[in-house]
Coordinates of C-alpha atoms in Angstrom, one line a residue:
M1 CA -6.1 23.6 -26.2
R2 CA -2.5 24.6 -26.9
T3 CA -0.6 27.6 -25.8
T4 CA 3.0 28.6 -23.9
V5 CA 3.0 27.3 -20.4
G6 CA -0.1 25.2 -19.2
I7 CA -0.3 25.5 -15.4
V8 CA -1.1 22.6 -12.7
G9 CA -3.1 23.8 -10.2
G10 CA -4.9 26.5 -9.3
G11 CA -3.4 27.9 -5.7
P12 CA -1.2 30.8 -4.5
A13 CA 1.3 29.6 -6.7
G14 CA 0.1 29.0 -10.3
L15 CA -2.6 32.2 -9.8
L16 CA 0.9 34.6 -9.6
L17 CA 2.6 32.4 -12.2
A18 CA -0.1 32.6 -14.3
R19 CA -0.2 36.5 -13.6
L20 CA 3.3 37.5 -13.9
L21 CA 3.7 35.7 -17.7
H22 CA 0.0 37.9 -18.7
N23 CA 1.8 41.0 -17.6
A24 CA 4.8 40.3 -20.0
G25 CA 2.5 38.8 -22.5
V26 CA 3.6 34.9 -22.4
A27 CA 0.8 32.6 -23.2
S28 CA -0.5 30.2 -20.1
V29 CA -3.5 28.5 -19.1
V30 CA -4.4 27.3 -16.1
L31 CA -6.2 23.7 -15.2
E32 CA -7.4 23.3 -10.9
R33 CA -9.2 20.1 -9.8
R34 CA -11.5 21.9 -7.1
D35 CA -14.6 24.3 -7.7
R36 CA -13.8 28.6 -7.6
A37 CA -15.5 28.1 -4.3
Y38 CA -14.0 25.8 -2.8
V39 CA -10.1 27.7 -3.8
E40 CA -10.9 30.8 -2.3
R41 CA -12.3 29.4 1.2
R42 CA -9.4 26.3 1.4
Q43 CA -7.9 28.1 4.8
R44 CA -3.4 27.9 4.9
A45 CA -0.7 30.6 5.4
G46 CA -2.2 34.4 6.3
I47 CA 1.8 35.4 6.8
L48 CA 2.9 37.0 4.5
E49 CA 7.4 38.3 3.6
Q50 CA 7.9 40.9 1.7
A51 CA 9.0 40.1 -1.4
T52 CA 5.7 38.3 -1.5
V53 CA 4.2 41.9 -1.0
D54 CA 6.1 43.1 -3.4
A55 CA 5.4 40.7 -6.1
L56 CA 1.1 40.6 -5.6
R57 CA 1.8 44.6 -6.0
A58 CA 3.7 44.5 -9.0
A59 CA 1.8 41.7 -10.2
G60 CA -1.5 43.6 -9.7
A61 CA -3.1 41.9 -6.9
G62 CA -2.3 44.7 -4.0
E63 CA -5.2 47.5 -4.1
R64 CA -7.1 44.9 -1.3
M65 CA -3.8 43.7 0.5
D66 CA -2.9 47.1 1.1
R67 CA -5.8 48.1 2.4
E68 CA -7.1 45.1 4.1
G69 CA -3.9 43.7 4.9
M70 CA -2.1 44.0 8.5
P71 CA 1.9 45.1 8.3
H72 CA 3.9 43.3 11.0
D73 CA 7.0 44.8 12.8
G74 CA 7.9 41.8 15.0
I75 CA 6.4 38.6 17.1
E76 CA 6.0 38.6 20.3
L77 CA 8.0 34.6 22.1
R78 CA 6.7 33.1 25.5
F79 CA 8.9 31.0 26.8
G80 CA 9.8 30.1 30.9
R81 CA 6.5 32.7 31.6
R82 CA 8.3 35.4 30.1
A83 CA 7.9 37.6 27.2
H84 CA 10.8 39.2 24.8
R85 CA 9.9 40.4 20.8
I86 CA 11.4 40.8 18.3
D87 CA 11.7 43.8 16.6
F88 CA 11.9 43.4 12.7
P89 CA 12.5 46.5 11.4
A90 CA 15.4 46.8 13.9
L91 CA 17.5 44.4 13.1
T92 CA 17.3 43.7 9.5
G93 CA 17.2 47.1 8.0
G94 CA 13.0 47.9 7.9
R95 CA 11.8 44.6 6.2
R96 CA 8.9 43.8 8.1
V97 CA 5.9 40.9 6.9
M98 CA 1.8 41.4 6.1
V99 CA -0.7 39.4 7.5
Y100 CA -3.0 39.1 4.7
A101 CA -4.7 35.6 3.9
Q102 CA -4.2 32.6 1.6
T103 CA -8.3 32.5 1.4
E104 CA -8.1 36.8 0.2
V105 CA -4.7 36.5 -2.1
V106 CA -6.3 34.0 -3.8
K107 CA -9.4 36.0 -4.1
D108 CA -7.4 39.4 -5.8
L109 CA -5.5 36.5 -8.5
I110 CA -8.6 35.1 -9.7
A111 CA -10.9 38.1 -10.0
L112 CA -7.7 39.7 -12.4
Q113 CA -7.5 36.1 -14.1
L114 CA -10.7 35.9 -15.2
A115 CA -11.3 39.6 -16.2
D116 CA -8.4 39.4 -18.4
G117 CA -5.6 36.5 -18.2
G118 CA -5.3 33.3 -20.0
P119 CA -8.2 30.7 -19.4
L120 CA -8.7 29.2 -15.5
L121 CA -10.3 26.1 -16.0
F122 CA -12.3 24.6 -12.6
D123 CA -13.4 21.2 -11.6
A124 CA -9.9 20.2 -14.2
Q125 CA -9.0 17.0 -13.1
V126 CA -5.6 16.0 -14.3
L127 CA -4.6 12.5 -14.9
G128 CA -1.4 12.8 -15.8
V129 CA 2.1 15.4 -17.7
D130 CA 3.4 13.0 -20.3
G131 CA 6.1 14.0 -22.4
A132 CA 8.3 15.8 -19.8
D133 CA 11.6 15.5 -21.8
T134 CA 10.2 16.7 -25.5
S135 CA 10.0 19.5 -27.0
R136 CA 6.2 19.7 -26.6
P137 CA 5.0 18.9 -23.6
S138 CA 0.9 17.8 -22.6
V139 CA -1.3 17.4 -19.9
R140 CA -4.1 14.9 -19.6
Y141 CA -7.3 15.9 -17.7
L142 CA -11.0 15.5 -17.0
H143 CA -13.6 18.2 -17.6
E144 CA -17.5 18.8 -18.7
G145 CA -17.5 15.2 -18.9
R146 CA -14.6 14.6 -20.8
E147 CA -11.1 13.9 -21.4
Q148 CA -8.6 16.7 -23.1
I149 CA -5.6 16.9 -23.1
L150 CA -3.3 20.7 -23.1
T151 CA 0.0 21.0 -25.5
C152 CA 2.8 23.0 -24.4
S153 CA 6.1 24.4 -24.5
Y154 CA 6.7 23.8 -20.4
V155 CA 4.2 22.5 -17.8
I156 CA 4.5 24.0 -14.4
G157 CA 3.3 21.8 -11.3
C158 CA 1.6 24.4 -9.1
D159 CA -0.4 21.1 -7.0
G160 CA 0.2 20.2 -4.4
F161 CA 1.5 17.6 -2.1
H162 CA -0.7 15.5 -3.6
G163 CA -0.9 16.1 -6.8
V164 CA 0.0 13.9 -9.9
A165 CA 3.0 16.5 -11.7
R166 CA 5.3 15.9 -9.7
D167 CA 4.5 11.9 -10.7
G168 CA 6.4 13.4 -13.9
V169 CA 9.7 13.5 -12.8
P170 CA 11.2 10.0 -13.3
A171 CA 11.9 8.1 -10.1
S172 CA 15.3 7.0 -11.8
V173 CA 16.1 10.8 -11.5
R174 CA 14.3 11.6 -8.5
T175 CA 15.2 11.9 -3.8
D176 CA 12.6 12.7 -1.9
F177 CA 14.0 13.7 1.3
T178 CA 11.3 14.3 4.2
R179 CA 11.1 14.2 7.9
D180 CA 7.3 13.8 9.4
Y181 CA 6.9 15.7 13.3
P182 CA 5.9 13.7 16.6
Y183 CA 3.1 15.7 17.1
S184 CA 0.3 18.0 15.8
W185 CA -1.3 21.0 15.5
L186 CA -5.1 22.1 16.2
G187 CA -6.3 24.6 14.3
I188 CA -8.9 27.0 15.2
L189 CA -10.9 30.1 14.1
A190 CA -12.2 31.8 16.2
E191 CA -14.7 34.9 15.9
A192 CA -12.7 36.8 19.1
P193 CA -9.9 39.9 18.7
P194 CA -6.4 38.9 18.9
A195 CA -4.4 38.1 21.3
Q196 CA -2.0 40.8 20.6
D197 CA -1.3 43.3 17.6
E198 CA 1.4 41.2 16.8
L199 CA 1.7 36.9 16.5
V200 CA 2.5 35.3 19.7
Y201 CA 4.4 31.9 19.4
A202 CA 4.5 29.8 23.3
H203 CA 6.8 27.5 24.9
S204 CA 5.6 26.0 27.8
A205 CA 5.9 22.9 29.5
R206 CA 1.6 21.8 28.4
G207 CA 3.2 22.4 25.0
F208 CA 3.5 24.5 21.9
A209 CA 1.0 27.7 20.6
L210 CA 0.6 30.2 18.9
A211 CA -2.5 33.2 18.3
S212 CA -2.3 35.1 15.1
M213 CA -5.5 36.9 13.5
R214 CA -7.8 36.5 10.5
S215 CA -8.8 40.4 11.3
P216 CA -9.5 42.5 13.8
S217 CA -12.2 41.2 15.0
V218 CA -11.1 37.3 13.7
S219 CA -8.6 35.4 15.3
R220 CA -6.2 32.2 14.5
L221 CA -5.2 30.3 17.2
Y222 CA -3.1 26.8 17.1
L223 CA -2.1 24.1 19.9
Q224 CA 0.2 21.2 19.8
V225 CA -1.6 18.1 19.8
P226 CA -0.8 14.3 19.7
N227 CA -0.2 12.7 16.2
G228 CA -4.2 11.2 15.3
T229 CA -5.7 14.2 17.8
D230 CA -10.0 13.8 17.4
T231 CA -10.8 17.1 17.3
A232 CA -14.5 16.1 18.6
D233 CA -12.1 15.8 22.0
W234 CA -11.3 19.4 22.2
P235 CA -14.3 21.6 22.8
A236 CA -14.4 24.9 22.8
E237 CA -14.2 25.7 26.6
R238 CA -11.2 23.1 26.7
I239 CA -9.2 25.3 23.5
W240 CA -9.3 28.8 25.8
D241 CA -8.6 27.0 29.2
E242 CA -5.6 25.5 27.3
L243 CA -4.9 28.8 25.7
D244 CA -4.8 30.9 28.1
A245 CA -2.4 28.0 30.1
R246 CA 0.2 27.5 27.6
F247 CA 0.5 31.1 26.6
A248 CA 0.4 32.5 30.9
I249 CA 3.3 34.8 31.6
D250 CA 4.5 35.8 35.3
A251 CA 3.8 39.4 34.6
D252 CA 0.2 38.9 34.1
P253 CA -0.6 35.6 35.4
A254 CA -4.1 36.7 35.4
G255 CA -4.2 36.8 32.0
R256 CA -6.5 35.7 29.3
L257 CA -7.5 35.7 25.5
A258 CA -10.2 37.2 24.4
R259 CA -13.0 34.4 24.1
G260 CA -15.4 34.5 21.0
P261 CA -17.5 31.0 19.4
V262 CA -14.9 28.7 17.9
L263 CA -16.1 28.5 14.0
S264 CA -13.9 25.8 13.2
T265 CA -10.9 23.6 13.9
A266 CA -8.8 21.1 12.0
V267 CA -5.5 18.8 13.0
L268 CA -3.2 20.0 11.1
P269 CA -0.1 17.4 10.8
M270 CA 4.0 18.1 10.5
R271 CA 5.9 17.5 7.5
S272 CA 9.1 18.4 6.0
H273 CA 9.9 17.4 2.4
V274 CA 11.7 18.6 -0.5
T275 CA 11.6 16.3 -3.9
E276 CA 14.9 17.2 -5.7
P277 CA 15.6 18.4 -8.8
M278 CA 11.9 20.9 -8.8
R279 CA 12.9 20.7 -12.9
F280 CA 11.9 17.0 -15.3
G281 CA 13.0 17.8 -18.9
R282 CA 10.0 21.0 -19.6
L283 CA 8.1 19.8 -16.2
F284 CA 8.6 22.6 -13.6
L285 CA 7.9 21.8 -10.2
A286 CA 6.8 24.7 -7.4
G287 CA 5.5 25.2 -4.3
D288 CA 4.5 22.1 -1.9
A289 CA 4.3 20.0 -5.3
A290 CA 8.4 20.0 -4.9
H291 CA 8.9 21.5 -1.2
I292 CA 6.6 21.8 2.2
V293 CA 7.5 22.9 5.6
P294 CA 6.2 22.7 8.6
P295 CA 4.4 26.0 9.3
T296 CA 6.1 27.5 12.6
G297 CA 7.9 29.3 10.3
A298 CA 5.2 30.9 7.9
K299 CA 7.3 29.9 4.7
G300 CA 4.6 27.1 3.0
L301 CA 3.8 30.1 1.4
N302 CA 6.7 32.4 0.8
L303 CA 8.9 29.7 -0.7
A304 CA 6.1 28.7 -3.3
A305 CA 6.2 32.2 -4.4
A306 CA 10.1 32.6 -4.6
D307 CA 9.6 29.9 -7.0
V308 CA 6.8 31.2 -9.6
I309 CA 9.1 34.9 -9.4
V310 CA 11.5 33.2 -10.5
L311 CA 10.3 31.1 -12.7
A312 CA 8.5 33.5 -14.5
R313 CA 11.5 35.6 -14.9
A314 CA 13.4 32.7 -16.6
L315 CA 9.6 32.0 -18.8
I316 CA 9.7 35.9 -19.9
E317 CA 13.4 36.1 -20.9
H318 CA 13.7 32.5 -23.0
T319 CA 10.3 34.2 -24.5
R320 CA 12.3 37.4 -25.3
T321 CA 16.0 36.4 -25.8
G322 CA 15.5 32.7 -26.5
S323 CA 17.9 32.1 -23.8
E324 CA 17.8 28.9 -21.4
E325 CA 20.1 30.3 -19.0
L326 CA 17.7 30.4 -15.9
L327 CA 15.3 28.4 -17.1
D328 CA 18.4 25.8 -16.8
A329 CA 19.4 27.1 -13.0
Y330 CA 16.3 27.4 -12.1
S331 CA 16.5 24.0 -9.9
D332 CA 19.8 25.0 -8.4
T333 CA 18.4 28.7 -7.7
C334 CA 14.5 26.9 -6.2
L335 CA 17.1 25.0 -3.7
R336 CA 19.2 26.8 -1.9
R337 CA 16.3 29.2 -0.8
V338 CA 14.2 25.9 -0.1
W339 CA 17.4 24.0 1.9
R340 CA 17.4 27.4 4.2
A341 CA 13.6 27.5 4.8
E342 CA 14.0 24.2 5.4
H343 CA 16.0 24.7 8.1
F344 CA 14.6 27.3 9.8
S345 CA 11.2 25.7 9.7
Y346 CA 13.1 22.9 12.0
F347 CA 14.6 25.2 14.0
M348 CA 11.8 27.1 14.5
T349 CA 9.0 24.0 15.3
T350 CA 12.2 22.3 16.9
T351 CA 12.5 24.4 19.0
L352 CA 9.5 25.9 20.6
H353 CA 7.8 22.1 20.5
T354 CA 7.6 19.6 23.4
D355 CA 8.7 16.4 22.2
P356 CA 6.6 13.7 23.8
A357 CA 9.5 11.5 24.4
Q358 CA 11.8 14.2 25.4
S359 CA 14.2 14.5 29.0
A360 CA 14.4 17.3 31.2
F361 CA 17.6 18.2 29.3
D362 CA 16.2 18.5 26.0
T363 CA 13.7 21.2 27.3
R364 CA 16.3 23.0 29.3
L365 CA 18.3 23.3 25.6
Q366 CA 14.9 24.8 24.2
L367 CA 15.4 27.5 26.2
A368 CA 18.9 28.6 26.6
Q369 CA 18.5 29.0 22.7
L370 CA 15.3 31.1 23.6
D371 CA 17.3 33.0 26.7
R372 CA 20.3 33.7 23.5
I373 CA 17.7 34.6 20.9
A374 CA 16.2 37.2 23.7
S375 CA 19.6 38.5 25.1
S376 CA 21.6 38.5 21.9
K377 CA 21.1 41.5 18.8
H378 CA 22.7 38.8 16.8
A379 CA 21.0 35.2 17.8
A380 CA 17.5 37.9 17.0
A381 CA 18.7 39.6 13.4
E382 CA 18.8 35.6 12.5
L383 CA 15.7 35.4 13.2
A384 CA 14.1 38.1 12.1
E385 CA 16.2 38.1 9.0
N386 CA 15.0 34.2 8.4
Y387 CA 11.4 35.7 9.4
T388 CA 10.8 38.5 7.0
G389 CA 12.4 36.5 4.4
L390 CA 15.6 36.6 2.3
P391 CA 16.2 38.4 -0.4
L392 CA 15.2 36.5 -4.0
P393 CA 18.2 36.2 -6.5
H394 CA 18.7 38.6 -9.0

């Protein structure tokens, strides 16, 4: 096959990029190594920044999101056995976030792509990207039992942290920055009403906890656990008891979460990573292929969306005018936002989690920072502005 833009990876980043390009008349092909059923049930982030919501609407993928998604105007911080709400619209000039699971975003984008978009091939295992520094790069992939080649004008790597696209950037020009954290999350999906109407982030001596939701009847919950934790060590009763202990506050000492069947559990390691540059020749990296963040700041999916929004503008501009100015600026433009999001995610993670090796002094520093957010409009606004998402570059 031949196309203008070859997209490696059929997750939300690759699918959103394909849709934005299709709407502007730019041809693309999406190659996804998993089958459709797997992609549509792959559990990931569920918090959408305002810019991501706007982009999905502009792409024609906002109808079900607006009908079924849950707009949120804030979050609650719990620490020192007290609670404090962060009011997003009041602190940001009206911005808010939307709770709408990545699985649903992907379903919406897949349906659009298959209905009237360019080719979307599932079970297409990409083997490598060749000729990234030439005028006609290509993607080698296995599909329907044989090796095939997709020749493109540009290749976009949206295949995640463990994908092959990043290897197309030679080690001689690539720098990888990584930080691993000394704890993981136990992710819990439960058939139980959410604890609150908005997300609750809890700092406690027992470790971090987060109460989120997927729908009015399904909760998404997280507990800080040691690295290497076995989910078998966490039966349902232990999970609920530990959640109650970590969310406890003096204003509601008998408060308990609504309990229900635990549908699934998984251990999620915590890592920060950035690859520079995000472009080599005609190969561009986007989303987790270029950077990952710990999920505490709800930035992963939103960073990926911001990357492809910037990239779609650049590709469309080049198609219409021949100018490569925006393409040449892509890596630097995105990395400024990436490092800001990396810092915010690091801040949220290290402020709310209890490091197994930290001292009582370290804990008091965390509580002092949280108290500053609760007592200062300026500190709260800094958190709210970063959480709801900084403006995209024009």
